[in-house]
């Protein structure tokens, strides 16, 4: 959309010839020079590193989203963490449809698989008032729980890295423990009756 490369991290500065530009965790690279966005995603003060980190960017339904361990205050003064969407009118980052409160430490969730739906995955945690889980759906206007994941036995340290569709089936990768069988699985697919290990995958 912008014909530039967005680079995210926890850095404060990017080079600008003999000088530096204050980037606050997001730099813009056009193939020749570094630049910054009109508004930072977080306020970084002091030192060379920001307190939070930018993990990734996702283009979805014409919008630009960022995910990370960063935090910022909304225009209403609420603390928001982990997710932001670029507003092309105000030229600033804003919260999504609900405020994701600051929970401390690294963000528990990340954006992935931008097809018809974005899947927000990570460790067991709640999000925007929903009961805790490892996977949420986001359709560009609202969050919902990813219902198929509820068929996986609960374990407080479960983790999901990615959810995606292949040949009409859901797949997920992560680290999932079943207290009943005391077995751990890392790669599953969803059938008409539930989740099963991907055939031939040994863990």
mmCIF file of C-alpha atoms in Angstrom, residues 15-202:
data_model
loop_
_atom_site.group_PDB
_atom_site.id
_atom_site.type_symbol
_atom_site.label_atom_id
_atom_site.label_comp_id
_atom_site.label_asym_id
_atom_site.label_seq_id
_atom_site.Cartn_x
_atom_site.Cartn_y
_atom_site.Cartn_z
ATOM 1 C CA UNK A 15 20.121 6.292 11.026
ATOM 2 C CA UNK A 16 19.557 9.372 8.889
ATOM 3 C CA UNK A 17 22.914 10.110 7.284
ATOM 4 C CA UNK A 18 25.213 11.444 10.019
ATOM 5 C CA UNK A 19 22.212 11.944 12.338
ATOM 6 C CA UNK A 20 19.441 9.771 13.755
ATOM 7 C CA UNK A 21 15.647 9.822 13.636
ATOM 8 C CA UNK A 22 13.513 9.091 16.700
ATOM 9 C CA UNK A 23 11.513 6.050 15.592
ATOM 10 C CA UNK A 24 9.989 4.665 18.827
ATOM 11 C CA UNK A 25 10.060 1.055 17.640
ATOM 12 C CA UNK A 26 8.878 1.422 14.019
ATOM 13 C CA UNK A 27 11.088 2.426 11.101
ATOM 14 C CA UNK A 28 10.232 2.856 7.426
ATOM 15 C CA UNK A 29 12.693 1.669 4.752
ATOM 16 C CA UNK A 30 12.153 2.656 1.091
ATOM 17 C CA UNK A 31 15.157 0.774 -0.280
ATOM 18 C CA UNK A 32 17.465 3.775 0.033
ATOM 19 C CA UNK A 33 16.715 5.743 3.201
ATOM 20 C CA UNK A 34 15.227 5.271 6.643
ATOM 21 C CA UNK A 35 12.241 7.307 7.794
ATOM 22 C CA UNK A 36 9.597 7.273 10.536
ATOM 23 C CA UNK A 37 5.807 7.279 10.706
ATOM 24 C CA UNK A 38 4.000 10.522 11.617
ATOM 25 C CA UNK A 39 2.997 9.053 14.983
ATOM 26 C CA UNK A 40 4.736 6.397 17.136
ATOM 27 C CA UNK A 41 2.922 3.362 18.466
ATOM 28 C CA UNK A 42 4.350 3.920 21.954
ATOM 29 C CA UNK A 43 6.217 6.649 23.759
ATOM 30 C CA UNK A 44 9.857 5.690 24.308
ATOM 31 C CA UNK A 45 11.868 7.844 26.683
ATOM 32 C CA UNK A 46 15.508 7.519 27.653
ATOM 33 C CA UNK A 47 18.180 5.005 26.721
ATOM 34 C CA UNK A 48 18.414 3.254 23.378
ATOM 35 C CA UNK A 49 15.549 0.758 23.724
ATOM 36 C CA UNK A 50 11.796 1.098 24.147
ATOM 37 C CA UNK A 51 10.027 -0.640 27.003
ATOM 38 C CA UNK A 52 7.853 -2.648 24.606
ATOM 39 C CA UNK A 53 8.541 -4.512 21.398
ATOM 40 C CA UNK A 54 6.838 -4.703 17.991
ATOM 41 C CA UNK A 55 6.429 -8.352 16.957
ATOM 42 C CA UNK A 56 4.750 -8.142 13.547
ATOM 43 C CA UNK A 57 2.490 -6.241 11.148
ATOM 44 C CA UNK A 58 -0.561 -7.614 9.341
ATOM 45 C CA UNK A 59 -2.457 -6.189 6.381
ATOM 46 C CA UNK A 60 -6.101 -7.228 6.708
ATOM 47 C CA UNK A 61 -9.159 -5.934 4.845
ATOM 48 C CA UNK A 62 -7.300 -2.792 3.858
ATOM 49 C CA UNK A 63 -6.159 -2.024 7.403
ATOM 50 C CA UNK A 64 -2.695 -2.105 8.929
ATOM 51 C CA UNK A 65 -2.382 -3.821 12.305
ATOM 52 C CA UNK A 66 0.534 -4.195 14.695
ATOM 53 C CA UNK A 67 1.082 -6.641 17.525
ATOM 54 C CA UNK A 68 3.659 -6.717 20.308
ATOM 55 C CA UNK A 69 4.429 -6.163 23.962
ATOM 56 C CA UNK A 70 3.957 -2.408 23.620
ATOM 57 C CA UNK A 71 1.411 -0.349 25.510
ATOM 58 C CA UNK A 72 -0.184 3.019 24.875
ATOM 59 C CA UNK A 73 -2.993 5.221 26.155
ATOM 60 C CA UNK A 74 -6.134 5.639 24.080
ATOM 61 C CA UNK A 75 -7.556 9.095 23.402
ATOM 62 C CA UNK A 76 -9.975 8.423 26.270
ATOM 63 C CA UNK A 77 -7.047 7.742 28.601
ATOM 64 C CA UNK A 78 -7.397 3.951 28.917
ATOM 65 C CA UNK A 79 -4.258 1.804 28.930
ATOM 66 C CA UNK A 80 -4.144 -0.551 25.957
ATOM 67 C CA UNK A 81 -1.596 -3.292 25.278
ATOM 68 C CA UNK A 82 -0.591 -5.658 22.540
ATOM 69 C CA UNK A 83 -2.623 -4.603 19.493
ATOM 70 C CA UNK A 84 -3.029 -1.445 17.448
ATOM 71 C CA UNK A 85 -4.542 -0.394 14.127
ATOM 72 C CA UNK A 86 -3.286 2.477 11.969
ATOM 73 C CA UNK A 87 -5.883 5.213 11.446
ATOM 74 C CA UNK A 88 -5.327 6.751 8.013
ATOM 75 C CA UNK A 89 -7.404 9.824 8.906
ATOM 76 C CA UNK A 90 -5.732 10.789 12.176
ATOM 77 C CA UNK A 91 -2.326 9.300 11.180
ATOM 78 C CA UNK A 92 -1.967 7.613 14.544
ATOM 79 C CA UNK A 93 -2.251 4.168 16.090
ATOM 80 C CA UNK A 94 -5.474 3.319 17.898
ATOM 81 C CA UNK A 95 -6.994 0.473 19.885
ATOM 82 C CA UNK A 96 -9.177 -2.159 18.236
ATOM 83 C CA UNK A 97 -12.894 -2.547 19.004
ATOM 84 C CA UNK A 98 -12.168 -3.154 22.665
ATOM 85 C CA UNK A 99 -9.356 -2.063 24.948
ATOM 86 C CA UNK A 100 -6.911 -4.849 25.684
ATOM 87 C CA UNK A 101 -5.780 -3.968 29.220
ATOM 88 C CA UNK A 102 -2.142 -3.908 30.222
ATOM 89 C CA UNK A 103 -1.287 -7.284 31.758
ATOM 90 C CA UNK A 104 2.439 -6.753 32.228
ATOM 91 C CA UNK A 105 5.375 -8.524 30.632
ATOM 92 C CA UNK A 106 5.435 -9.704 27.047
ATOM 93 C CA UNK A 107 2.186 -9.720 25.132
ATOM 94 C CA UNK A 108 0.503 -13.118 25.351
ATOM 95 C CA UNK A 109 -1.038 -13.040 21.896
ATOM 96 C CA UNK A 110 0.076 -12.455 18.329
ATOM 97 C CA UNK A 111 -1.692 -11.944 15.019
ATOM 98 C CA UNK A 112 -1.438 -14.603 12.348
ATOM 99 C CA UNK A 113 -3.084 -16.158 9.289
ATOM 100 C CA UNK A 114 -4.728 -13.123 7.637
ATOM 101 C CA UNK A 115 -7.199 -14.932 5.376
ATOM 102 C CA UNK A 116 -10.961 -14.384 5.832
ATOM 103 C CA UNK A 117 -10.259 -14.180 9.553
ATOM 104 C CA UNK A 118 -7.269 -13.158 11.644
ATOM 105 C CA UNK A 119 -6.427 -15.668 14.365
ATOM 106 C CA UNK A 120 -5.000 -14.275 17.568
ATOM 107 C CA UNK A 121 -2.964 -16.950 19.285
ATOM 108 C CA UNK A 122 -0.735 -17.430 22.296
ATOM 109 C CA UNK A 123 -0.790 -18.662 25.875
ATOM 110 C CA UNK A 124 -4.013 -19.141 27.850
ATOM 111 C CA UNK A 125 -5.358 -15.690 28.596
ATOM 112 C CA UNK A 126 -8.516 -13.632 28.451
ATOM 113 C CA UNK A 127 -9.019 -10.899 25.885
ATOM 114 C CA UNK A 128 -11.535 -8.070 25.849
ATOM 115 C CA UNK A 129 -13.829 -9.688 28.393
ATOM 116 C CA UNK A 130 -13.915 -13.166 26.851
ATOM 117 C CA UNK A 131 -13.103 -16.242 28.918
ATOM 118 C CA UNK A 132 -9.477 -17.287 28.597
ATOM 119 C CA UNK A 133 -8.367 -19.446 25.698
ATOM 120 C CA UNK A 134 -5.371 -19.777 23.371
ATOM 121 C CA UNK A 135 -7.152 -18.743 20.155
ATOM 122 C CA UNK A 136 -9.486 -15.868 19.281
ATOM 123 C CA UNK A 137 -11.036 -14.886 15.931
ATOM 124 C CA UNK A 138 -10.962 -11.321 14.661
ATOM 125 C CA UNK A 139 -12.989 -10.330 11.584
ATOM 126 C CA UNK A 140 -12.013 -6.675 11.377
ATOM 127 C CA UNK A 141 -14.844 -5.482 13.609
ATOM 128 C CA UNK A 142 -15.068 -7.806 16.629
ATOM 129 C CA UNK A 143 -13.303 -10.553 18.592
ATOM 130 C CA UNK A 144 -14.851 -13.968 19.230
ATOM 131 C CA UNK A 145 -13.584 -17.156 20.808
ATOM 132 C CA UNK A 146 -12.341 -19.766 18.331
ATOM 133 C CA UNK A 147 -14.915 -22.428 19.204
ATOM 134 C CA UNK A 148 -13.045 -25.528 17.892
ATOM 135 C CA UNK A 149 -10.241 -24.908 20.409
ATOM 136 C CA UNK A 150 -12.685 -25.529 23.276
ATOM 137 C CA UNK A 151 -12.548 -29.245 22.403
ATOM 138 C CA UNK A 152 -8.894 -29.389 23.490
ATOM 139 C CA UNK A 153 -8.500 -30.296 27.199
ATOM 140 C CA UNK A 154 -7.747 -27.300 29.389
ATOM 141 C CA UNK A 155 -4.217 -26.820 30.707
ATOM 142 C CA UNK A 156 -3.073 -23.479 32.069
ATOM 143 C CA UNK A 157 0.273 -23.568 30.237
ATOM 144 C CA UNK A 158 -1.076 -24.488 26.802
ATOM 145 C CA UNK A 159 0.326 -22.432 23.921
ATOM 146 C CA UNK A 160 -0.770 -22.017 20.287
ATOM 147 C CA UNK A 161 1.627 -20.479 17.782
ATOM 148 C CA UNK A 162 -0.302 -20.549 14.502
ATOM 149 C CA UNK A 163 -3.759 -21.472 13.234
ATOM 150 C CA UNK A 164 -4.356 -21.882 9.509
ATOM 151 C CA UNK A 165 -6.531 -23.701 6.980
ATOM 152 C CA UNK A 166 -5.209 -26.252 4.513
ATOM 153 C CA UNK A 167 -7.390 -28.301 2.143
ATOM 154 C CA UNK A 168 -10.479 -27.188 4.058
ATOM 155 C CA UNK A 169 -9.232 -28.261 7.504
ATOM 156 C CA UNK A 170 -7.978 -26.230 10.433
ATOM 157 C CA UNK A 171 -4.421 -26.892 11.588
ATOM 158 C CA UNK A 172 -2.659 -25.516 14.628
ATOM 159 C CA UNK A 173 0.868 -25.625 15.970
ATOM 160 C CA UNK A 174 1.920 -25.059 19.543
ATOM 161 C CA UNK A 175 2.565 -26.913 22.772
ATOM 162 C CA UNK A 176 -0.561 -28.579 24.163
ATOM 163 C CA UNK A 177 -0.737 -30.885 27.173
ATOM 164 C CA UNK A 178 -3.551 -33.299 28.007
ATOM 165 C CA UNK A 179 -3.720 -33.829 31.798
ATOM 166 C CA UNK A 180 -5.802 -37.005 31.338
ATOM 167 C CA UNK A 181 -3.272 -38.834 29.133
ATOM 168 C CA UNK A 182 -0.189 -36.838 30.264
ATOM 169 C CA UNK A 183 0.752 -36.480 26.598
ATOM 170 C CA UNK A 184 2.014 -33.388 24.798
ATOM 171 C CA UNK A 185 1.236 -32.590 21.167
ATOM 172 C CA UNK A 186 2.654 -29.857 18.927
ATOM 173 C CA UNK A 187 0.842 -30.175 15.567
ATOM 174 C CA UNK A 188 -2.887 -30.906 15.262
ATOM 175 C CA UNK A 189 -5.644 -30.815 12.671
ATOM 176 C CA UNK A 190 -9.396 -30.477 13.115
ATOM 177 C CA UNK A 191 -11.657 -33.188 11.734
ATOM 178 C CA UNK A 192 -15.431 -33.387 11.771
ATOM 179 C CA UNK A 193 -15.260 -35.002 15.200
ATOM 180 C CA UNK A 194 -12.436 -33.057 16.887
ATOM 181 C CA UNK A 195 -8.684 -32.529 16.945
ATOM 182 C CA UNK A 196 -6.130 -35.200 16.110
ATOM 183 C CA UNK A 197 -2.328 -35.249 15.750
ATOM 184 C CA UNK A 198 -1.220 -34.707 12.161
ATOM 185 C CA UNK A 199 -0.440 -38.207 10.847
ATOM 186 C CA UNK A 200 3.269 -38.988 10.824
ATOM 187 C CA UNK A 201 4.125 -36.161 13.222
ATOM 188 C CA UNK A 202 5.784 -37.762 16.228
#
